[in-house]
CSV table of C-alpha atoms and ligand atoms in Angstrom, one decimal:
chain,number,residue,atom,x,y,z
P,10,UNK,CA,19.3,-0.2,20.0
P,11,UNK,CA,17.1,1.9,17.7
P,12,UNK,CA,13.8,0.5,16.7
P,13,UNK,CA,13.6,-0.5,13.0
P,14,UNK,CA,11.1,0.6,10.5
P,15,UNK,CA,10.7,-0.5,6.9
P,16,UNK,CA,8.9,1.7,4.2
P,17,UNK,CA,8.2,0.1,0.9
P,18,UNK,CA,8.4,2.3,-2.2
P,19,UNK,CA,10.2,4.6,0.3
P,20,UNK,CA,12.8,6.2,-2.1
P,21,UNK,CA,10.4,8.8,-3.6
P,22,UNK,CA,7.0,10.3,-3.4
P,23,UNK,CA,4.9,9.8,-0.2
P,24,UNK,CA,7.0,6.8,0.9
P,25,UNK,CA,10.2,8.9,1.2
P,26,UNK,CA,8.3,11.6,3.2
P,27,UNK,CA,7.0,8.8,5.4
P,28,UNK,CA,10.6,7.5,5.9
P,29,UNK,CA,11.8,11.0,6.8
P,30,UNK,CA,9.0,11.3,9.3
P,31,UNK,CA,9.8,8.0,10.9
P,32,UNK,CA,13.5,8.8,11.0
P,33,UNK,CA,12.7,12.1,12.8
P,34,UNK,CA,10.7,10.0,15.3
P,35,UNK,CA,13.8,8.1,16.1
P,36,UNK,CA,13.4,4.9,14.0
P,37,UNK,CA,16.3,3.3,12.0
P,38,UNK,CA,14.6,3.3,8.7
P,39,UNK,CA,15.0,0.9,5.7
P,40,UNK,CA,13.6,2.1,2.4
P,41,UNK,CA,12.7,-0.3,-0.3
P,42,UNK,CA,12.7,0.6,-4.1
P,43,UNK,CA,13.7,-0.8,-7.5
P,44,UNK,CA,16.3,1.8,-8.5
P,45,UNK,CA,19.7,1.7,-6.6
P,46,UNK,CA,20.6,5.3,-7.4
P,47,UNK,CA,17.3,6.5,-6.2
P,48,UNK,CA,17.7,4.4,-3.1
P,49,UNK,CA,21.3,5.9,-2.4
P,50,UNK,CA,19.9,9.4,-2.9
P,51,UNK,CA,17.0,8.6,-0.4
P,52,UNK,CA,19.4,7.3,2.2
P,53,UNK,CA,21.5,10.5,1.8
P,54,UNK,CA,18.5,12.6,2.3
P,55,UNK,CA,17.4,10.7,5.4
P,56,UNK,CA,20.9,10.6,6.9
P,57,UNK,CA,21.1,14.4,6.4
P,58,UNK,CA,18.6,14.7,9.2
P,59,UNK,CA,21.2,13.3,11.6
P,60,UNK,CA,19.2,10.4,13.1
P,61,UNK,CA,19.7,6.7,13.1
P,62,UNK,CA,21.5,5.5,9.9
P,63,UNK,CA,19.1,4.7,7.1
P,64,UNK,CA,19.4,1.6,4.7
P,65,UNK,CA,18.2,0.9,1.3
P,66,UNK,CA,17.1,-2.6,0.1
P,67,UNK,CA,16.5,-3.1,-3.7
P,68,UNK,CA,13.4,-5.1,-4.7
P,69,UNK,CA,10.7,-4.9,-7.3
P,70,UNK,CA,7.6,-5.3,-5.3
P,71,UNK,CA,5.6,-6.1,-8.5
P,72,UNK,CA,7.3,-9.6,-8.2
P,73,UNK,CA,6.2,-11.9,-5.5
P,74,UNK,CA,9.5,-13.8,-5.8
P,75,UNK,CA,11.3,-10.6,-5.1
P,76,UNK,CA,9.0,-10.0,-2.1
P,77,UNK,CA,10.0,-13.4,-0.7
P,78,UNK,CA,13.6,-12.7,-1.1
P,79,UNK,CA,13.3,-9.2,0.4
P,80,UNK,CA,11.6,-10.7,3.5
P,81,UNK,CA,14.6,-13.0,4.0
P,82,UNK,CA,16.9,-9.9,4.0
P,83,UNK,CA,14.9,-8.1,6.7
P,84,UNK,CA,16.3,-9.9,9.7
P,85,UNK,CA,15.7,-9.4,13.5
P,86,UNK,CA,13.2,-7.4,15.2
P,87,UNK,CA,10.9,-5.0,13.4
P,88,UNK,CA,8.9,-2.2,15.0
P,89,UNK,CA,7.1,-0.7,12.0
P,90,UNK,CA,6.2,-2.0,8.5
P,91,UNK,CA,4.7,0.7,6.2
P,92,UNK,CA,3.4,-1.1,3.0
P,93,UNK,CA,3.4,2.1,0.9
P,94,UNK,CA,3.9,0.6,-2.5
P,95,UNK,CA,1.1,1.1,-5.0
P,96,UNK,CA,0.6,1.4,-8.7
P,97,UNK,CA,-2.1,2.1,-11.4
P,98,UNK,CA,-1.8,0.7,-14.9
P,99,UNK,CA,-3.2,2.4,-17.9
P,100,UNK,CA,-3.5,-0.8,-19.8
P,101,UNK,CA,-4.3,-4.3,-18.4
P,102,UNK,CA,-1.0,-5.7,-17.4
P,103,UNK,CA,0.0,-9.2,-16.2
P,104,UNK,CA,2.7,-10.0,-13.7
P,105,UNK,CA,3.7,-13.6,-13.5
P,106,UNK,CA,0.3,-14.5,-15.0
P,107,UNK,CA,-1.8,-12.4,-12.5
P,108,UNK,CA,-3.4,-9.0,-13.3
P,109,UNK,CA,-1.0,-6.3,-12.2
P,110,UNK,CA,-3.1,-4.0,-10.0
P,111,UNK,CA,-4.0,-6.9,-7.7
P,112,UNK,CA,-0.4,-8.0,-7.5
P,113,UNK,CA,1.2,-4.6,-6.6
P,114,UNK,CA,-1.6,-3.0,-4.6
P,115,UNK,CA,-2.7,-6.2,-2.6
P,116,UNK,CA,-0.9,-9.5,-3.1
P,117,UNK,CA,2.7,-8.0,-2.6
P,118,UNK,CA,2.0,-6.1,0.6
P,119,UNK,CA,-0.1,-9.0,1.9
P,120,UNK,CA,2.7,-11.4,1.3
P,121,UNK,CA,5.4,-9.1,2.8
P,122,UNK,CA,3.3,-8.6,5.9
P,123,UNK,CA,2.7,-12.3,6.4
P,124,UNK,CA,6.3,-13.1,5.9
P,125,UNK,CA,7.4,-10.4,8.3
P,126,UNK,CA,5.0,-11.4,11.1
P,127,UNK,CA,7.6,-13.3,13.1
P,128,UNK,CA,10.0,-10.2,12.9
P,129,UNK,CA,7.1,-7.9,13.9
P,130,UNK,CA,6.1,-10.3,16.8
P,131,UNK,CA,9.8,-10.2,18.0
P,132,UNK,CA,9.7,-6.4,17.9
P,133,UNK,CA,6.3,-6.0,19.6
P,134,UNK,CA,4.8,-3.6,20.5
P,135,UNK,CA,5.0,-3.1,16.7
P,136,UNK,CA,2.8,-1.9,13.9
P,137,UNK,CA,1.8,-2.5,10.3
P,138,UNK,CA,0.6,0.4,8.2
P,139,UNK,CA,-1.1,-0.3,4.9
P,140,UNK,CA,-1.5,2.6,2.5
P,141,UNK,CA,-5.1,2.9,1.0
P,142,UNK,CA,-6.9,5.4,-1.2
P,143,UNK,CA,-10.2,7.1,-1.7
P,144,UNK,CA,-10.5,5.1,-5.0
P,145,UNK,CA,-11.8,2.1,-3.0
P,146,UNK,CA,-15.2,3.8,-3.2
P,147,UNK,CA,-15.4,3.3,-7.0
P,148,UNK,CA,-14.4,-0.3,-6.9
P,149,UNK,CA,-16.3,-3.4,-8.0
P,150,UNK,CA,-16.8,-5.3,-4.8
P,151,UNK,CA,-16.5,-8.7,-6.4
P,152,UNK,CA,-13.5,-10.9,-5.5
P,153,UNK,CA,-14.4,-14.4,-6.6
P,154,UNK,CA,-11.7,-14.1,-9.4
P,155,UNK,CA,-8.7,-12.1,-9.9
P,156,UNK,CA,-10.4,-10.0,-12.5
P,157,UNK,CA,-13.8,-8.4,-12.0
P,158,UNK,CA,-16.5,-8.7,-14.7
P,159,UNK,CA,-16.6,-5.9,-17.4
P,160,UNK,CA,-13.8,-3.9,-19.1
P,161,UNK,CA,-10.5,-2.8,-17.8
P,162,UNK,CA,-10.4,0.6,-16.3
P,163,UNK,CA,-7.1,1.3,-14.5
P,164,UNK,CA,-8.4,3.6,-11.8
P,165,UNK,CA,-11.3,1.3,-10.8
P,166,UNK,CA,-9.2,-1.8,-10.9
P,167,UNK,CA,-6.5,0.0,-8.7
P,168,UNK,CA,-9.3,1.0,-6.3
P,169,UNK,CA,-10.6,-2.7,-6.2
P,170,UNK,CA,-7.2,-4.0,-5.4
P,171,UNK,CA,-6.7,-1.4,-2.7
P,172,UNK,CA,-10.2,-2.4,-1.4
P,173,UNK,CA,-9.0,-6.0,-1.1
P,174,UNK,CA,-6.0,-4.7,0.8
P,175,UNK,CA,-8.2,-2.6,3.1
P,176,UNK,CA,-10.5,-5.5,3.9
P,177,UNK,CA,-7.3,-7.7,4.6
P,178,UNK,CA,-5.8,-4.9,6.8
P,179,UNK,CA,-8.9,-4.6,9.0
P,180,UNK,CA,-9.3,-8.4,9.1
P,181,UNK,CA,-5.6,-8.7,10.1
P,182,UNK,CA,-6.1,-6.3,12.9
P,183,UNK,CA,-8.8,-8.6,14.4
P,184,UNK,CA,-6.6,-11.6,13.8
P,185,UNK,CA,-3.6,-10.0,15.6
P,186,UNK,CA,-5.6,-8.5,18.5
P,187,UNK,CA,-3.7,-9.0,21.7
P,188,UNK,CA,-0.5,-10.1,19.9
P,189,UNK,CA,1.3,-6.7,20.4
P,190,UNK,CA,1.2,-6.2,16.6
P,191,UNK,CA,-1.1,-3.3,15.9
P,192,UNK,CA,-2.5,-2.8,12.4
P,193,UNK,CA,-3.7,0.3,10.6
P,194,UNK,CA,-4.7,1.6,7.2
P,195,UNK,CA,-3.7,5.1,6.2
P,196,UNK,CA,-5.2,7.2,3.5
P,197,UNK,CA,-2.8,9.9,2.1
P,198,UNK,CA,-5.6,11.8,0.3
P,199,UNK,CA,-3.6,12.9,-2.7
P,200,UNK,CA,-0.3,14.3,-3.7
P,201,UNK,CA,1.6,15.2,-6.9
P,202,UNK,CA,4.0,12.2,-7.4
P,203,UNK,CA,5.2,10.1,-10.2
P,204,UNK,CA,2.1,8.0,-9.9
P,205,UNK,CA,-0.4,10.8,-10.2
P,206,UNK,CA,1.6,12.8,-12.8
P,207,UNK,CA,1.4,9.8,-15.1
P,208,UNK,CA,-1.6,7.6,-15.4
P,209,UNK,CA,-4.2,10.0,-14.0
P,210,UNK,CA,-4.0,12.2,-17.0
P,211,UNK,CA,-5.4,9.6,-19.3
P,212,UNK,CA,-9.3,9.4,-19.6
P,213,UNK,CA,-9.1,5.7,-20.5
P,214,UNK,CA,-8.4,4.8,-16.8
P,215,UNK,CA,-12.0,5.6,-15.9
P,216,UNK,CA,-15.2,3.8,-16.9
P,217,UNK,CA,-17.2,5.0,-19.9
P,218,UNK,CA,-19.7,6.7,-17.7
P,219,UNK,CA,-17.1,8.9,-16.0
P,220,UNK,CA,-15.3,9.3,-19.3
P,221,UNK,CA,-18.2,11.3,-20.5
P,222,UNK,CA,-17.6,13.7,-17.6
P,223,UNK,CA,-13.8,13.6,-18.2
P,224,UNK,CA,-13.2,17.4,-18.0
P,225,UNK,CA,-14.9,17.4,-14.5
P,226,UNK,CA,-13.3,14.2,-13.4
P,227,UNK,CA,-9.8,15.4,-14.5
P,228,UNK,CA,-10.3,18.6,-12.7
P,229,UNK,CA,-11.2,16.7,-9.4
P,230,UNK,CA,-8.1,14.5,-9.9
P,231,UNK,CA,-5.9,17.5,-10.4
P,232,UNK,CA,-7.4,19.3,-7.4
P,233,UNK,CA,-7.1,16.2,-5.1
P,234,UNK,CA,-3.5,15.4,-6.2
P,235,UNK,CA,-2.0,18.8,-6.2
P,236,UNK,CA,-0.6,18.9,-2.7
P,237,UNK,CA,2.9,18.1,-1.6
P,238,UNK,CA,3.9,14.4,-0.7
P,239,UNK,CA,5.0,15.6,2.8
P,240,UNK,CA,1.4,16.4,3.6
P,241,UNK,CA,0.1,13.2,2.1
P,242,UNK,CA,2.6,11.2,4.3
P,243,UNK,CA,1.1,12.5,7.6
P,244,UNK,CA,-1.6,9.7,7.8
P,245,UNK,CA,1.0,7.0,7.6
P,246,UNK,CA,3.4,8.7,10.1
P,247,UNK,CA,0.5,9.2,12.6
P,248,UNK,CA,-0.6,5.6,12.1
P,249,UNK,CA,2.9,4.3,12.8
P,250,UNK,CA,3.7,6.5,15.7
P,251,UNK,CA,0.7,7.8,17.7
P,252,UNK,CA,0.6,5.8,20.8
P,253,UNK,CA,-3.0,6.8,21.6
P,254,UNK,CA,-4.4,4.9,18.6
P,255,UNK,CA,-6.0,1.5,19.0
P,256,UNK,CA,-5.4,-1.2,16.4
P,257,UNK,CA,-7.7,-1.6,13.5
P,258,UNK,CA,-8.2,2.0,12.6
P,259,UNK,CA,-8.2,3.7,9.2
P,260,UNK,CA,-6.4,7.1,9.5
P,261,UNK,CA,-7.8,9.6,7.0
P,262,UNK,CA,-6.0,12.2,5.0
P,263,UNK,CA,-6.5,14.8,7.8
P,264,UNK,CA,-4.7,12.5,10.3
P,265,UNK,CA,-7.8,11.4,12.2
P,266,UNK,CA,-9.4,8.0,12.3
P,267,UNK,CA,-12.3,7.8,9.8
P,268,UNK,CA,-14.8,5.2,9.1
P,269,UNK,CA,-13.9,2.7,6.3
P,270,UNK,CA,-16.4,2.1,3.6
P,271,UNK,CA,-18.8,-0.7,4.4
P,272,UNK,CA,-17.5,-3.2,1.9
P,273,UNK,CA,-14.1,-3.3,3.7
P,274,UNK,CA,-15.8,-4.8,6.8
P,275,UNK,CA,-18.3,-7.0,5.0
P,276,UNK,CA,-17.7,-10.6,6.1
P,277,UNK,CA,-18.5,-11.9,2.6
P,278,UNK,CA,-15.9,-9.5,1.0
P,279,UNK,CA,-13.4,-10.4,3.7
P,280,UNK,CA,-13.9,-14.1,3.1
P,281,UNK,CA,-13.7,-13.8,-0.7
P,282,UNK,CA,-10.5,-11.7,-0.5
P,283,UNK,CA,-9.0,-14.2,1.8
P,284,UNK,CA,-9.7,-17.1,-0.6
P,285,UNK,CA,-8.4,-15.2,-3.6
P,286,UNK,CA,-5.3,-14.0,-1.7
P,287,UNK,CA,-4.4,-17.4,-0.4
P,288,UNK,CA,-4.7,-18.9,-3.9
P,289,UNK,CA,-2.3,-16.4,-5.6
P,290,UNK,CA,0.1,-15.6,-2.8
P,291,UNK,CA,0.5,-18.6,-0.7
P,292,UNK,CA,2.4,-18.3,2.5
P,293,UNK,CA,4.4,-21.3,3.8
P,294,UNK,CA,2.9,-23.2,6.8
P,295,UNK,CA,4.1,-22.0,10.1
P,296,UNK,CA,4.7,-18.4,9.2
P,297,UNK,CA,1.2,-17.0,9.4
P,298,UNK,CA,-0.9,-17.3,12.6
W,315,LIG,N1,-0.2,10.2,-4.9
W,315,LIG,C1,-1.5,10.1,-4.6
W,315,LIG,O1,-2.3,11.1,-4.9
W,315,LIG,C2,-2.1,9.0,-3.9
W,315,LIG,C3,-3.5,9.0,-3.4
W,315,LIG,C4,-4.0,8.0,-2.7
W,315,LIG,C5,-3.2,6.9,-2.4
W,315,LIG,N2,-1.9,6.9,-2.8
W,315,LIG,C6,-1.0,5.7,-2.4
W,315,LIG,O2,0.1,6.2,-1.7
W,315,LIG,C7,1.2,5.3,-2.0
W,315,LIG,C8,2.4,6.0,-2.5
W,315,LIG,O3,2.0,6.8,-3.6
W,315,LIG,P1,3.0,7.7,-4.5
W,315,LIG,O4,2.0,8.6,-5.3
W,315,LIG,O5,4.0,8.3,-3.6
W,315,LIG,O6,3.6,6.6,-5.5
W,315,LIG,P2,4.9,6.8,-6.5
W,315,LIG,O7,5.0,8.1,-6.9
W,315,LIG,O8,4.7,5.7,-7.5
W,315,LIG,O9,6.1,6.3,-5.5
W,315,LIG,C9,7.4,6.4,-6.0
W,315,LIG,C10,8.1,5.4,-5.2
W,315,LIG,O10,7.6,4.1,-5.3
W,315,LIG,C11,8.8,3.3,-5.7
W,315,LIG,N3,8.2,2.1,-6.4
W,315,LIG,C12,7.3,2.2,-7.4
W,315,LIG,N4,7.0,1.0,-7.9
W,315,LIG,C13,7.8,0.1,-7.2
W,315,LIG,C14,7.9,-1.3,-7.2
W,315,LIG,N5,7.3,-2.1,-8.1
W,315,LIG,N6,8.7,-1.9,-6.3
W,315,LIG,C15,9.4,-1.1,-5.4
W,315,LIG,N7,9.3,0.2,-5.4
W,315,LIG,C16,8.5,0.9,-6.2
W,315,LIG,C17,9.7,4.2,-6.4
W,315,LIG,O11,11.0,3.8,-6.4
W,315,LIG,P3,11.7,3.1,-7.8
W,315,LIG,O12,11.2,3.8,-8.9
W,315,LIG,O13,13.2,3.2,-7.5
W,315,LIG,O14,11.2,1.7,-7.7
W,315,LIG,C18,9.6,5.4,-5.5
W,315,LIG,O15,10.3,5.2,-4.3
W,315,LIG,C19,0.7,4.2,-3.0
W,315,LIG,O16,0.3,3.1,-2.3
W,315,LIG,C20,-0.5,4.9,-3.6
W,315,LIG,O17,-1.4,4.0,-4.1
W,315,LIG,C21,-1.3,7.9,-3.5
């Protein structure tokens, strides 16, 4: 029987390219997205490659309730989980009472991973790949509360939520060492996608200091997000498939392991992220190990 892979936000952008790469590598791929038409189209595209039949599961990963329901629909053994979903909000947004960047970029992939650990353990040797970003470098490294002090700037809050997820990812690799479930972070670099074509054109997503330099910042954003999604998917595909890699690595945009920023391995950051995460995305006893 074919080994199964799940790619979240896998019906477009970098996620679809990741799904195509995993299908080519022989996996039976399930893509997750909100829009059923987009899902059907993605499945058609993957199946056109002639590999194992693909499947679409509909879920809005901005809702932790929908994440819980999704996890129940993914039954049996799982070989690969790529948590590719991510979002940047121009304006401060709340989702079920919690700030939206933290929900979509960290709490949601965290919860899905924890709920699918039994499936990943049954499918071992298996892998979790969490998609990160260079924006982690411009994040406030404070995780005592959901919202950091200071004003709301979408790009920085996105980076901070992704930093929480990166710290969790590297911590999870340690927690699962020897279990047969390997854990990776993957940085796609940048690509022209729905996400970058939208929010990254608005100067209000960066802090006032960077806003003063907006023409320069915008040019840097444009340059770094001008490539194709197929290229940006490479790091996730390598993290999911390269058997020479050891658990706990961050695969950079060029497809090679790179050193994560210091904050992601700082024990104080890891502990604060863990407390915050467990408070806002509780996992039922007996699932997590
Ligand atoms: N693009 C870049 O330059 C860049 C750079 C660094 C890191 N990243 C990271 O790479 C990952 C993919 O980025 P991308 O640029 O490809 O994103 P994207 O353009 O927003 O991805 C589109 C895909 O995400 C799905 N999606 C969006 N929101 C969703 C939700 N709430 N629930 C379920 N599915 C959802 C969409 O399907 P539906 O519309 O049908 O839901 C579609 O399949 C993200 O984690 C992002 O943070 C991207």
